mmCIF file of C-alpha atoms and ligand atoms in Angstrom:
data_model
loop_
_atom_site.group_PDB
_atom_site.id
_atom_site.type_symbol
_atom_site.label_atom_id
_atom_site.label_comp_id
_atom_site.label_asym_id
_atom_site.label_seq_id
_atom_site.Cartn_x
_atom_site.Cartn_y
_atom_site.Cartn_z
ATOM 1 C CA UNK A 225 16.732 -3.931 2.945
ATOM 2 C CA UNK A 226 14.799 -6.450 5.470
ATOM 3 C CA UNK A 227 11.035 -6.718 4.745
ATOM 4 C CA UNK A 228 8.810 -5.702 7.297
ATOM 5 C CA UNK A 229 5.027 -6.167 8.243
ATOM 6 C CA UNK A 230 2.280 -4.014 6.951
ATOM 7 C CA UNK A 231 1.472 -2.180 10.094
ATOM 8 C CA UNK A 232 5.033 -1.008 10.397
ATOM 9 C CA UNK A 233 5.053 0.196 7.010
ATOM 10 C CA UNK A 234 1.904 2.284 7.770
ATOM 11 C CA UNK A 235 3.733 3.951 10.793
ATOM 12 C CA UNK A 236 6.883 4.709 8.683
ATOM 13 C CA UNK A 237 4.677 6.384 6.088
ATOM 14 C CA UNK A 238 2.738 8.403 8.705
ATOM 15 C CA UNK A 239 5.978 9.411 10.330
ATOM 16 C CA UNK A 240 7.580 11.008 7.379
ATOM 17 C CA UNK A 241 7.440 14.857 6.819
ATOM 18 C CA UNK A 242 6.362 14.301 2.866
ATOM 19 C CA UNK A 243 5.944 17.992 2.443
ATOM 20 C CA UNK A 244 9.530 18.583 3.534
ATOM 21 C CA UNK A 245 10.827 15.808 1.205
ATOM 22 C CA UNK A 246 8.503 17.293 -1.591
ATOM 23 C CA UNK A 247 10.182 20.716 -1.083
ATOM 24 C CA UNK A 248 13.366 19.167 -2.422
ATOM 25 C CA UNK A 249 12.187 18.505 -5.805
ATOM 26 C CA UNK A 250 11.701 22.005 -7.366
ATOM 27 C CA UNK A 251 10.044 21.282 -10.796
ATOM 28 C CA UNK A 252 6.902 20.267 -8.512
ATOM 29 C CA UNK A 253 6.440 24.077 -7.757
ATOM 30 C CA UNK A 254 5.843 24.563 -11.611
ATOM 31 C CA UNK A 255 4.480 21.186 -13.035
ATOM 32 C CA UNK A 256 2.419 18.286 -11.965
ATOM 33 C CA UNK A 257 5.297 15.941 -12.475
ATOM 34 C CA UNK A 258 3.948 12.131 -12.976
ATOM 35 C CA UNK A 259 6.655 10.715 -15.286
ATOM 36 C CA UNK A 260 8.847 8.958 -12.658
ATOM 37 C CA UNK A 261 8.869 5.837 -14.916
ATOM 38 C CA UNK A 262 10.664 8.015 -17.732
ATOM 39 C CA UNK A 263 12.829 10.173 -15.735
ATOM 40 C CA UNK A 264 12.812 10.642 -11.824
ATOM 41 C CA UNK A 265 12.224 14.341 -10.944
ATOM 42 C CA UNK A 266 15.510 15.996 -9.972
ATOM 43 C CA UNK A 267 15.998 17.250 -6.414
ATOM 44 C CA UNK A 268 18.193 19.741 -4.903
ATOM 45 C CA UNK A 269 20.617 17.051 -3.569
ATOM 46 C CA UNK A 270 21.105 16.063 -7.134
ATOM 47 C CA UNK A 271 21.642 19.506 -8.426
ATOM 48 C CA UNK A 272 24.390 20.021 -5.617
ATOM 49 C CA UNK A 273 25.795 16.793 -6.692
ATOM 50 C CA UNK A 274 26.450 18.043 -9.952
ATOM 51 C CA UNK A 275 28.008 21.165 -8.680
ATOM 52 C CA UNK A 276 29.990 19.132 -6.486
ATOM 53 C CA UNK A 277 31.434 17.488 -9.275
ATOM 54 C CA UNK A 278 32.440 20.495 -11.090
ATOM 55 C CA UNK A 279 33.758 22.171 -7.988
ATOM 56 C CA UNK A 280 35.866 18.998 -7.437
ATOM 57 C CA UNK A 281 37.249 19.051 -11.008
ATOM 58 C CA UNK A 282 38.409 22.974 -10.437
ATOM 59 C CA UNK A 283 39.855 22.204 -7.177
ATOM 60 C CA UNK A 284 41.360 18.810 -7.869
ATOM 61 C CA UNK A 285 42.625 18.931 -11.609
ATOM 62 C CA UNK A 286 42.976 15.161 -12.109
ATOM 63 C CA UNK A 287 42.173 12.909 -9.154
ATOM 64 C CA UNK A 288 41.572 9.351 -10.532
ATOM 65 C CA UNK A 289 41.523 7.956 -7.053
ATOM 66 C CA UNK A 290 39.120 10.185 -5.849
ATOM 67 C CA UNK A 291 36.794 9.560 -8.856
ATOM 68 C CA UNK A 292 37.100 5.590 -8.653
ATOM 69 C CA UNK A 293 36.104 6.399 -4.934
ATOM 70 C CA UNK A 294 32.859 7.954 -6.060
ATOM 71 C CA UNK A 295 32.129 4.984 -8.275
ATOM 72 C CA UNK A 296 32.823 2.683 -5.264
ATOM 73 C CA UNK A 297 30.450 4.657 -2.866
ATOM 74 C CA UNK A 298 27.852 3.885 -5.562
ATOM 75 C CA UNK A 299 28.906 0.057 -5.372
ATOM 76 C CA UNK A 300 28.397 0.151 -1.598
ATOM 77 C CA UNK A 301 25.127 2.271 -1.875
ATOM 78 C CA UNK A 302 23.455 -0.160 -4.351
ATOM 79 C CA UNK A 303 24.825 -3.137 -2.300
ATOM 80 C CA UNK A 304 22.907 -1.779 0.739
ATOM 81 C CA UNK A 305 19.724 -1.000 -1.166
ATOM 82 C CA UNK A 306 19.480 -4.542 -2.582
ATOM 83 C CA UNK A 307 20.543 -6.432 0.505
ATOM 84 C CA UNK A 308 23.762 -7.491 -1.289
ATOM 85 C CA UNK A 309 27.623 -7.404 -0.698
ATOM 86 C CA UNK A 310 29.536 -5.002 -2.488
ATOM 87 C CA UNK A 311 31.428 -7.959 -4.327
ATOM 88 C CA UNK A 312 28.052 -8.885 -5.881
ATOM 89 C CA UNK A 313 27.645 -5.192 -7.395
ATOM 90 C CA UNK A 314 28.831 -4.170 -10.526
ATOM 91 C CA UNK A 315 28.335 -0.423 -11.610
ATOM 92 C CA UNK A 316 27.452 -0.112 -15.461
ATOM 93 C CA UNK A 317 26.678 2.677 -17.912
ATOM 94 C CA UNK A 318 23.226 1.265 -18.307
ATOM 95 C CA UNK A 319 21.012 -1.677 -17.712
ATOM 96 C CA UNK A 320 21.922 -2.705 -21.311
ATOM 97 C CA UNK A 321 25.598 -2.846 -20.198
ATOM 98 C CA UNK A 322 24.866 -5.285 -17.513
ATOM 99 C CA UNK A 323 22.775 -7.429 -19.405
ATOM 100 C CA UNK A 324 25.239 -7.459 -22.424
ATOM 101 C CA UNK A 325 28.030 -8.523 -20.093
ATOM 102 C CA UNK A 326 26.087 -11.406 -18.572
ATOM 103 C CA UNK A 327 25.130 -12.427 -21.912
ATOM 104 C CA UNK A 328 28.462 -12.386 -23.297
ATOM 105 C CA UNK A 329 29.610 -14.939 -20.103
ATOM 106 C CA UNK A 330 26.927 -17.343 -21.463
ATOM 107 C CA UNK A 331 27.547 -20.477 -23.575
ATOM 108 C CA UNK A 332 24.769 -21.617 -25.712
ATOM 109 C CA UNK A 333 26.632 -24.297 -27.723
ATOM 110 C CA UNK A 334 27.196 -26.697 -25.079
ATOM 111 C CA UNK A 335 23.900 -28.138 -23.368
ATOM 112 C CA UNK A 336 21.334 -25.611 -22.291
ATOM 113 C CA UNK A 337 20.436 -23.132 -25.342
ATOM 114 C CA UNK A 338 16.912 -21.749 -24.301
ATOM 115 C CA UNK A 339 16.513 -17.985 -23.022
ATOM 116 C CA UNK A 340 13.004 -17.408 -21.781
ATOM 117 C CA UNK A 341 11.726 -13.584 -21.854
ATOM 118 C CA UNK A 342 8.093 -12.273 -21.790
ATOM 119 C CA UNK A 343 5.947 -9.944 -23.790
ATOM 120 C CA UNK A 344 6.345 -7.576 -20.839
ATOM 121 C CA UNK A 345 10.317 -6.731 -21.713
ATOM 122 C CA UNK A 346 11.571 -3.281 -22.284
ATOM 123 C CA UNK A 347 13.414 -3.734 -25.914
ATOM 124 C CA UNK A 348 16.627 -3.915 -24.514
ATOM 125 C CA UNK A 349 16.112 -7.166 -22.535
ATOM 126 C CA UNK A 350 14.755 -8.893 -25.512
ATOM 127 C CA UNK A 351 16.849 -7.429 -28.281
ATOM 128 C CA UNK A 352 20.200 -8.481 -26.376
ATOM 129 C CA UNK A 353 18.757 -11.949 -26.048
ATOM 130 C CA UNK A 354 17.829 -12.074 -29.894
ATOM 131 C CA UNK A 355 21.216 -11.085 -30.536
ATOM 132 C CA UNK A 356 22.759 -14.335 -28.819
ATOM 133 C CA UNK A 357 20.787 -16.226 -31.427
ATOM 134 C CA UNK A 358 23.927 -15.850 -33.768
ATOM 135 C CA UNK A 359 25.737 -17.878 -30.713
ATOM 136 C CA UNK A 360 23.478 -20.586 -30.733
ATOM 137 C CA UNK A 361 20.456 -19.275 -28.337
ATOM 138 C CA UNK A 362 16.995 -20.058 -28.843
ATOM 139 C CA UNK A 363 14.816 -17.160 -27.418
ATOM 140 C CA UNK A 364 11.312 -18.204 -26.065
ATOM 141 C CA UNK A 365 9.032 -15.290 -25.429
ATOM 142 C CA UNK A 366 6.195 -15.865 -22.619
ATOM 143 C CA UNK A 367 2.750 -14.474 -24.050
ATOM 144 C CA UNK A 368 0.414 -12.207 -22.195
ATOM 145 C CA UNK A 369 -3.182 -12.826 -21.589
ATOM 146 C CA UNK A 370 -5.501 -9.658 -21.109
ATOM 147 C CA UNK A 371 -2.857 -7.589 -19.959
ATOM 148 C CA UNK A 372 -1.169 -9.999 -17.571
ATOM 149 C CA UNK A 373 1.168 -13.236 -17.622
ATOM 150 C CA UNK A 374 -0.101 -15.622 -15.418
ATOM 151 C CA UNK A 375 2.631 -18.041 -13.758
ATOM 152 C CA UNK A 376 1.368 -20.929 -16.010
ATOM 153 C CA UNK A 377 2.495 -19.309 -18.996
ATOM 154 C CA UNK A 378 6.033 -19.175 -17.514
ATOM 155 C CA UNK A 379 5.582 -22.999 -16.288
ATOM 156 C CA UNK A 380 5.044 -24.018 -19.891
ATOM 157 C CA UNK A 381 7.872 -22.344 -21.123
ATOM 158 C CA UNK A 382 10.695 -22.687 -18.317
ATOM 159 C CA UNK A 383 12.189 -26.222 -18.927
ATOM 160 C CA UNK A 384 15.217 -28.642 -18.639
ATOM 161 C CA UNK A 385 16.822 -26.590 -21.846
ATOM 162 C CA UNK A 386 16.640 -23.387 -20.396
ATOM 163 C CA UNK A 387 19.815 -21.750 -19.577
ATOM 164 C CA UNK A 388 18.523 -18.468 -18.340
ATOM 165 C CA UNK A 389 14.887 -16.667 -17.436
ATOM 166 C CA UNK A 390 15.177 -12.810 -18.370
ATOM 167 C CA UNK A 391 12.413 -10.937 -17.189
ATOM 168 C CA UNK A 392 11.172 -7.501 -16.152
ATOM 169 C CA UNK A 393 9.672 -6.965 -12.784
ATOM 170 C CA UNK A 394 7.170 -4.175 -14.192
ATOM 171 C CA UNK A 395 5.990 -3.938 -17.515
ATOM 172 C CA UNK A 396 7.080 -0.492 -19.119
ATOM 173 C CA UNK A 397 3.960 -0.144 -21.296
ATOM 174 C CA UNK A 398 1.172 -1.313 -19.028
ATOM 175 C CA UNK A 399 2.418 -1.137 -15.658
ATOM 176 C CA UNK A 400 1.736 -4.895 -14.779
ATOM 177 C CA UNK A 401 4.043 -6.519 -12.122
ATOM 178 C CA UNK A 402 4.958 -10.039 -12.535
ATOM 179 C CA UNK A 403 5.294 -12.488 -9.647
ATOM 180 C CA UNK A 404 9.238 -12.620 -9.535
ATOM 181 C CA UNK A 405 9.390 -14.583 -6.427
ATOM 182 C CA UNK A 406 7.258 -17.454 -8.001
ATOM 183 C CA UNK A 407 9.437 -17.151 -11.476
ATOM 184 C CA UNK A 408 12.484 -17.205 -9.561
ATOM 185 C CA UNK A 409 11.383 -20.421 -7.971
ATOM 186 C CA UNK A 410 10.211 -21.991 -11.168
ATOM 187 C CA UNK A 411 13.711 -21.208 -12.712
ATOM 188 C CA UNK A 412 15.500 -22.544 -9.737
ATOM 189 C CA UNK A 413 13.695 -25.882 -9.902
ATOM 190 C CA UNK A 414 14.335 -26.654 -13.643
ATOM 191 C CA UNK A 415 18.173 -25.461 -12.897
ATOM 192 C CA UNK A 416 17.949 -22.380 -14.993
ATOM 193 C CA UNK A 417 19.540 -18.869 -14.263
ATOM 194 C CA UNK A 418 17.158 -16.044 -13.625
ATOM 195 C CA UNK A 419 17.758 -12.348 -14.283
ATOM 196 C CA UNK A 420 15.378 -9.703 -13.076
ATOM 197 C CA UNK A 421 15.223 -6.379 -14.895
ATOM 198 C CA UNK A 422 14.184 -4.271 -11.897
ATOM 199 C CA UNK A 423 14.297 -0.789 -13.720
ATOM 200 C CA UNK A 424 10.680 0.077 -13.659
ATOM 201 C CA UNK A 425 10.052 -0.957 -9.922
ATOM 202 C CA UNK A 426 13.206 -0.526 -7.784
ATOM 203 C CA UNK A 427 12.985 2.600 -5.578
ATOM 204 C CA UNK A 428 9.154 2.089 -4.972
ATOM 205 C CA UNK A 429 9.047 -1.415 -3.367
ATOM 206 C CA UNK A 430 11.115 -3.567 -1.170
ATOM 207 C CA UNK A 431 13.625 -5.935 -2.719
ATOM 208 C CA UNK A 432 16.006 -7.707 -0.987
ATOM 209 C CA UNK A 433 18.183 -10.098 -3.086
ATOM 210 C CA UNK A 434 18.842 -12.280 0.078
ATOM 211 C CA UNK A 435 14.976 -13.002 0.142
ATOM 212 C CA UNK A 436 13.866 -13.172 -3.210
ATOM 213 C CA UNK A 437 17.291 -14.858 -4.507
ATOM 214 C CA UNK A 438 17.565 -14.119 -8.149
ATOM 215 C CA UNK A 439 20.699 -14.781 -9.934
ATOM 216 C CA UNK A 440 21.026 -11.201 -11.588
ATOM 217 C CA UNK A 441 19.515 -8.050 -11.104
ATOM 218 C CA UNK A 442 19.620 -4.762 -13.480
ATOM 219 C CA UNK A 443 18.393 -1.530 -12.937
ATOM 220 C CA UNK A 444 19.587 2.143 -13.490
ATOM 221 C CA UNK A 445 19.576 5.396 -11.616
ATOM 222 C CA UNK A 446 17.468 7.415 -14.010
ATOM 223 C CA UNK A 447 14.127 6.848 -12.788
ATOM 224 C CA UNK A 448 12.786 6.075 -9.529
ATOM 225 C CA UNK A 449 16.420 5.592 -8.049
ATOM 226 C CA UNK A 450 16.518 9.551 -8.509
ATOM 227 C CA UNK A 451 19.888 9.921 -9.861
ATOM 228 C CA UNK A 452 20.275 10.722 -13.594
ATOM 229 C CA UNK A 453 20.865 9.068 -17.053
ATOM 230 C CA UNK A 454 24.163 7.144 -17.886
ATOM 231 C CA UNK A 455 24.404 5.063 -14.855
ATOM 232 C CA UNK A 456 23.045 1.739 -13.814
ATOM 233 C CA UNK A 457 23.806 -1.601 -12.120
ATOM 234 C CA UNK A 458 24.125 -5.267 -12.160
ATOM 235 C CA UNK A 459 23.630 -7.497 -9.123
ATOM 236 C CA UNK A 460 25.461 -10.995 -9.740
ATOM 237 C CA UNK A 461 24.892 -13.712 -6.811
ATOM 238 C CA UNK A 462 28.289 -14.230 -5.326
ATOM 239 C CA UNK A 463 28.501 -18.052 -5.668
ATOM 240 C CA UNK A 464 28.259 -17.509 -9.646
ATOM 241 C CA UNK A 465 30.583 -14.820 -10.166
ATOM 242 C CA UNK A 466 33.839 -16.984 -10.618
ATOM 243 C CA UNK A 467 32.131 -19.343 -13.039
ATOM 244 C CA UNK A 468 31.123 -16.502 -15.391
ATOM 245 C CA UNK A 469 33.696 -15.009 -17.541
ATOM 246 C CA UNK A 470 32.428 -11.954 -19.537
ATOM 247 C CA UNK A 471 33.925 -11.637 -23.106
ATOM 248 C CA UNK A 472 32.162 -8.168 -23.252
ATOM 249 C CA UNK A 473 34.755 -6.298 -21.169
ATOM 250 C CA UNK A 474 37.078 -3.631 -20.343
ATOM 251 C CA UNK A 475 40.033 -2.572 -18.319
ATOM 252 C CA UNK A 476 37.885 -1.531 -15.356
ATOM 253 C CA UNK A 477 36.818 -5.293 -15.214
ATOM 254 C CA UNK A 478 40.440 -6.552 -14.617
ATOM 255 C CA UNK A 479 41.568 -7.853 -11.413
ATOM 256 C CA UNK A 480 44.308 -5.049 -11.229
ATOM 257 C CA UNK A 481 43.198 -1.969 -13.057
ATOM 258 C CA UNK A 482 46.192 -0.179 -12.622
ATOM 259 C CA UNK A 483 48.245 -3.166 -13.582
ATOM 260 C CA UNK A 484 47.778 -1.744 -17.430
ATOM 261 C CA UNK A 485 48.553 -5.212 -18.328
ATOM 262 C CA UNK A 486 47.820 -5.467 -22.385
ATOM 263 C CA UNK A 487 49.169 -8.922 -22.492
ATOM 264 C CA UNK A 488 46.178 -10.647 -21.013
ATOM 265 C CA UNK A 489 42.563 -10.896 -19.931
ATOM 266 C CA UNK A 490 42.575 -11.263 -15.833
ATOM 267 C CA UNK A 491 38.845 -10.497 -14.830
ATOM 268 C CA UNK A 492 38.369 -9.403 -11.137
ATOM 269 C CA UNK A 493 37.059 -12.085 -8.759
ATOM 270 C CA UNK A 494 34.180 -9.678 -7.730
ATOM 271 C CA UNK A 495 31.355 -8.639 -9.759
ATOM 272 C CA UNK A 496 33.691 -5.767 -10.937
ATOM 273 C CA UNK A 497 34.409 -8.265 -13.875
ATOM 274 C CA UNK A 498 30.995 -7.337 -15.479
ATOM 275 C CA UNK A 499 32.294 -3.528 -15.785
ATOM 276 C CA UNK A 500 33.933 -2.436 -19.081
ATOM 277 C CA UNK A 501 35.762 0.968 -19.234
ATOM 278 C CA UNK A 502 35.982 4.195 -17.561
ATOM 279 C CA UNK A 503 33.319 4.979 -14.881
ATOM 280 C CA UNK A 504 30.454 7.546 -15.357
ATOM 281 C CA UNK A 505 31.955 9.819 -12.832
ATOM 282 C CA UNK A 506 29.745 12.892 -12.969
ATOM 283 C CA UNK A 507 26.745 10.493 -12.620
ATOM 284 C CA UNK A 508 28.304 8.659 -9.820
ATOM 285 C CA UNK A 509 27.956 11.909 -8.084
ATOM 286 C CA UNK A 510 24.162 12.188 -8.985
ATOM 287 C CA UNK A 511 23.629 8.512 -8.235
ATOM 288 C CA UNK A 512 25.208 8.581 -4.783
ATOM 289 C CA UNK A 513 22.915 11.619 -3.906
ATOM 290 C CA UNK A 514 19.883 9.891 -5.211
ATOM 291 C CA UNK A 515 20.198 6.682 -3.632
ATOM 292 C CA UNK A 516 21.054 8.677 -0.269
ATOM 293 C CA UNK A 517 17.211 10.215 -0.394
ATOM 294 C CA UNK A 518 15.828 6.689 -0.781
ATOM 295 C CA UNK A 519 17.860 5.482 2.171
ATOM 296 C CA UNK A 520 16.880 8.669 4.297
ATOM 297 C CA UNK A 521 13.183 8.163 3.619
ATOM 298 C CA UNK A 522 13.185 4.246 3.759
ATOM 299 C CA UNK A 523 11.776 1.771 1.145
ATOM 300 C CA UNK A 524 9.064 0.930 3.681
ATOM 301 C CA UNK A 525 7.508 4.381 3.763
ATOM 302 C CA UNK A 526 7.894 5.215 0.109
ATOM 303 C CA UNK A 527 6.155 1.924 -0.819
ATOM 304 C CA UNK A 528 3.413 2.714 1.295
ATOM 305 C CA UNK A 529 3.056 6.123 -0.094
ATOM 306 C CA UNK A 530 3.581 5.244 -3.675
ATOM 307 C CA UNK A 531 0.831 2.423 -3.260
ATOM 308 C CA UNK A 532 -1.513 4.885 -1.598
ATOM 309 C CA UNK A 533 -1.164 7.480 -4.468
ATOM 310 C CA UNK A 534 -1.499 4.780 -7.100
ATOM 311 C CA UNK A 535 -4.788 3.554 -5.533
ATOM 312 C CA UNK A 536 -6.046 6.958 -5.565
ATOM 313 C CA UNK A 537 -5.269 7.547 -9.278
ATOM 314 C CA UNK A 538 -7.145 3.951 -9.856
ATOM 315 C CA UNK A 539 -10.340 5.052 -7.958
ATOM 316 C CA UNK A 540 -10.570 8.592 -9.765
ATOM 317 C CA UNK A 541 -9.893 6.933 -12.756
ATOM 318 C CA UNK A 542 -12.762 4.418 -12.515
ATOM 319 C CA UNK A 543 -14.909 7.098 -11.366
ATOM 320 C CA UNK A 544 -14.314 9.104 -14.347
ATOM 321 C CA UNK A 545 -15.072 6.134 -16.449
ATOM 322 C CA UNK A 546 -11.504 5.658 -17.977
ATOM 323 C CA UNK A 547 -10.449 2.266 -18.804
ATOM 324 C CA UNK A 548 -7.419 0.938 -17.079
ATOM 325 C CA UNK A 549 -4.527 -0.931 -18.827
ATOM 326 C CA UNK A 550 -2.795 -1.949 -15.704
ATOM 327 C CA UNK A 551 -4.265 -4.823 -13.571
ATOM 328 C CA UNK A 552 -6.481 -3.346 -10.530
ATOM 329 C CA UNK A 553 -5.120 -5.935 -8.187
ATOM 330 C CA UNK A 554 -2.339 -4.226 -6.266
ATOM 331 C CA UNK A 555 -0.194 -7.471 -6.266
ATOM 332 C CA UNK A 556 -0.151 -7.156 -9.778
ATOM 333 C CA UNK A 557 0.997 -3.681 -10.213
ATOM 334 C CA UNK A 558 3.932 -1.516 -9.483
ATOM 335 C CA UNK A 559 4.260 2.634 -9.299
ATOM 336 C CA UNK A 560 2.845 3.081 -12.962
ATOM 337 C CA UNK A 561 -1.095 3.407 -13.682
ATOM 338 C CA UNK A 562 -1.799 3.058 -17.090
ATOM 339 C CA UNK A 563 -5.099 4.246 -18.994
ATOM 340 C CA UNK A 564 -6.116 3.332 -22.530
ATOM 341 C CA UNK A 565 -6.357 6.148 -24.773
ATOM 342 C CA UNK A 566 -7.353 6.765 -28.649
ATOM 343 C CA UNK A 567 -4.735 9.055 -29.422
ATOM 344 C CA UNK A 568 -1.598 8.790 -26.804
ATOM 345 C CA UNK A 569 0.469 11.529 -28.552
ATOM 346 C CA UNK A 570 -2.386 14.136 -28.660
ATOM 347 C CA UNK A 571 -3.182 13.255 -25.216
ATOM 348 C CA UNK A 572 0.225 13.768 -23.773
ATOM 349 C CA UNK A 573 0.950 16.774 -25.517
ATOM 350 C CA UNK A 574 -2.482 18.252 -24.379
ATOM 351 C CA UNK A 575 -1.539 17.363 -20.765
ATOM 352 C CA UNK A 576 1.707 18.861 -21.131
ATOM 353 C CA UNK A 577 0.212 22.133 -22.165
ATOM 354 C CA UNK A 578 -1.957 22.032 -19.234
ATOM 355 C CA UNK A 579 1.409 21.351 -17.025
ATOM 356 C CA UNK A 580 1.176 17.755 -16.483
ATOM 357 C CA UNK A 581 3.876 15.811 -17.524
ATOM 358 C CA UNK A 582 3.278 12.158 -18.335
ATOM 359 C CA UNK A 583 4.240 9.995 -21.167
ATOM 360 C CA UNK A 584 2.688 6.955 -23.026
ATOM 361 C CA UNK A 585 3.610 3.733 -24.780
ATOM 362 C CA UNK A 586 1.556 1.145 -27.004
ATOM 363 C CA UNK A 587 -1.312 3.181 -26.649
ATOM 364 C CA UNK A 588 -1.378 3.751 -22.856
ATOM 365 C CA UNK A 589 -1.035 7.077 -20.844
ATOM 366 C CA UNK A 590 1.328 6.154 -18.522
ATOM 367 C CA UNK A 591 0.992 8.017 -14.946
ATOM 368 C CA UNK A 592 3.938 7.122 -12.780
ATOM 369 C CA UNK A 593 3.973 8.943 -9.299
ATOM 370 C CA UNK A 594 6.777 8.693 -6.757
ATOM 371 C CA UNK A 595 6.829 9.328 -3.091
ATOM 372 C CA UNK A 596 7.413 13.176 -3.843
ATOM 373 C CA UNK A 597 3.945 13.339 -5.473
ATOM 374 C CA UNK A 598 0.808 14.057 -3.327
ATOM 375 C CA UNK A 599 -2.927 14.142 -3.755
ATOM 376 C CA UNK A 600 -3.036 17.628 -5.013
ATOM 377 C CA UNK A 601 -1.048 16.061 -8.167
ATOM 378 C CA UNK A 602 -3.667 13.330 -8.681
ATOM 379 C CA UNK A 603 -6.552 15.976 -8.624
ATOM 380 C CA UNK A 604 -4.581 18.380 -11.194
ATOM 381 C CA UNK A 605 -4.352 15.348 -13.400
ATOM 382 C CA UNK A 606 -7.666 14.478 -13.321
ATOM 383 C CA UNK A 607 -8.986 18.067 -14.029
ATOM 384 C CA UNK A 608 -6.407 18.486 -16.825
ATOM 385 C CA UNK A 609 -8.147 15.248 -18.143
ATOM 386 C CA UNK A 610 -11.810 16.347 -17.678
ATOM 387 C CA UNK A 611 -11.627 18.641 -21.134
ATOM 388 C CA UNK A 612 -9.736 15.510 -23.145
ATOM 389 C CA UNK A 613 -12.251 12.800 -22.299
ATOM 390 C CA UNK A 614 -13.031 12.350 -26.029
ATOM 391 C CA UNK A 615 -8.926 10.920 -26.314
ATOM 392 C CA UNK A 616 -9.694 8.362 -23.177
ATOM 393 C CA UNK A 617 -11.101 5.022 -23.877
HETATM 394 C C1 PLP B 910 12.388 -2.105 -17.907
HETATM 395 C C2 PLP B 910 13.513 -1.109 -18.419
HETATM 396 N N1 PLP B 910 14.673 -1.730 -18.695
HETATM 397 C C3 PLP B 910 15.628 -0.901 -19.084
HETATM 398 C C4 PLP B 910 15.429 0.355 -19.428
HETATM 399 C C5 PLP B 910 16.582 0.902 -20.100
HETATM 400 O O1 PLP B 910 17.932 0.300 -20.195
HETATM 401 P P1 PLP B 910 19.161 1.165 -20.544
HETATM 402 O O2 PLP B 910 19.765 1.572 -19.172
HETATM 403 O O3 PLP B 910 20.069 0.023 -21.181
HETATM 404 O O4 PLP B 910 18.802 2.377 -21.337
HETATM 405 C C6 PLP B 910 14.266 0.854 -18.919
HETATM 406 C C7 PLP B 910 14.311 2.178 -19.710
HETATM 407 O O5 PLP B 910 13.246 3.020 -19.981
HETATM 408 C C8 PLP B 910 13.218 -0.004 -18.643
HETATM 409 O O6 PLP B 910 12.335 0.668 -18.397
#
C-alpha cells in the first residue's frame, strides 16, 4: 500500500465507522480483548468463512482446482497488502516454514557465512538460524541496550562476511520496534541479504516492500492479520527468486504441480518454489476473510487508530505510576504496550478473572490492541489493574 501523509491518515481514521467494525468481533461484547499479539479477535467474517469451507466441502466433494484457487486468492491478497506482485509471494503454513525454506536455499560453505539476528527475535527466527551452524553458518546476535537496539549495534555487527540479516520488526516480549528501513540500508551497503519478521507489526502499520526494499518478509495470519493459525506467508524480492533453490521443498513448490513427476526436482520460477506440501485449505478461507477486512478499513486508518489507542494506554500507565518496558517514543514501538510486573502469570490470570484478556513474556504484561478496540477497553483494563497494583513495578 502506498504511504500517505499524516493529515490524510487522520482523515481516514475519522471517517471510519469504528463502532460498526467493532460489532463484527463478537468476543468484544463479553471480554476486554487486548491480546492481538497472541491471537487476533475472531470476526463474524472469519466465522462465516469457516462455515463456507464446510459448505463447499459438502457441496463440491473433492474439488482440488477450487481449493488451489483459494490458496491463489490468499497469494493475491498478501501481494496487494505488501505492495508486491503475486510472483513474489509464497503462502506457507507458518513463519517458520518460510524462514526454513529461505535458510535451506543459502550456502554457508562458500564465501559469506555470517547470519545477523538480534536479542529481540521470536525464538523461531533464532533457532532456525542456529540450526544452520551445522551447515557452516556463524550466527551473531545483536545485543539490546536498555530495552532497545540502537542502529549502531547493527552497524557493528553487519560486515562483508554477512550473508543475511534476519530481524524482527517488533519485539514479541517488550513491543520495541526496530528501525527496519535503516537496517535494510545497512545490510544493502554491505552486500548482505535482509529478512524481516513482520509478524508482530504487519496489519497495524503501513509497510510497502517497494518502499522499504527488504529481500524477504515473513509473517502469519494469526494475529493482526485477523485470519487464523496454520497459515503464513513469505515475500521474496522478484530478482532474487531464481538464484535461490530451496532444499526444504515439496510437490507444491514445483514448476508444474500436476506433472506428478517423481524423477526430478524442478522448482517453480516464482516464489511458489518456497512452498512445500498440500496448502492449508480451511485456513486459506479464514486468511482471505481477515485480509479483506484490513483492505476494507485501510492501513492508514488502522495505523492511526492503533497509534491513538497505544498512546492512550501509555498515558494511563504513566498516570497510574506503572513502569513501561516498551520505549515511550512512538517511532520505537508498534501495536503492543508492555508494563513491568513482579509476577506476570498471577497478573494475567487475575486480569482474565476480571474479563480482561492479555498475555505476558519475560516478566512483561503485554497489552496489544487492534483497531477494533476502543478507549472503553483501555479504561476497563486500568480499572481491573487498580486492585492488582502490588503485582506491578
Ligand atoms: C515475531 C514472531 N515471529 C514468528 C512467530 C510465529 O511463527 P510461526 O508462524 O512459525 O509459529 C511469532 C508468533 O508468536 C512472532 O511473534
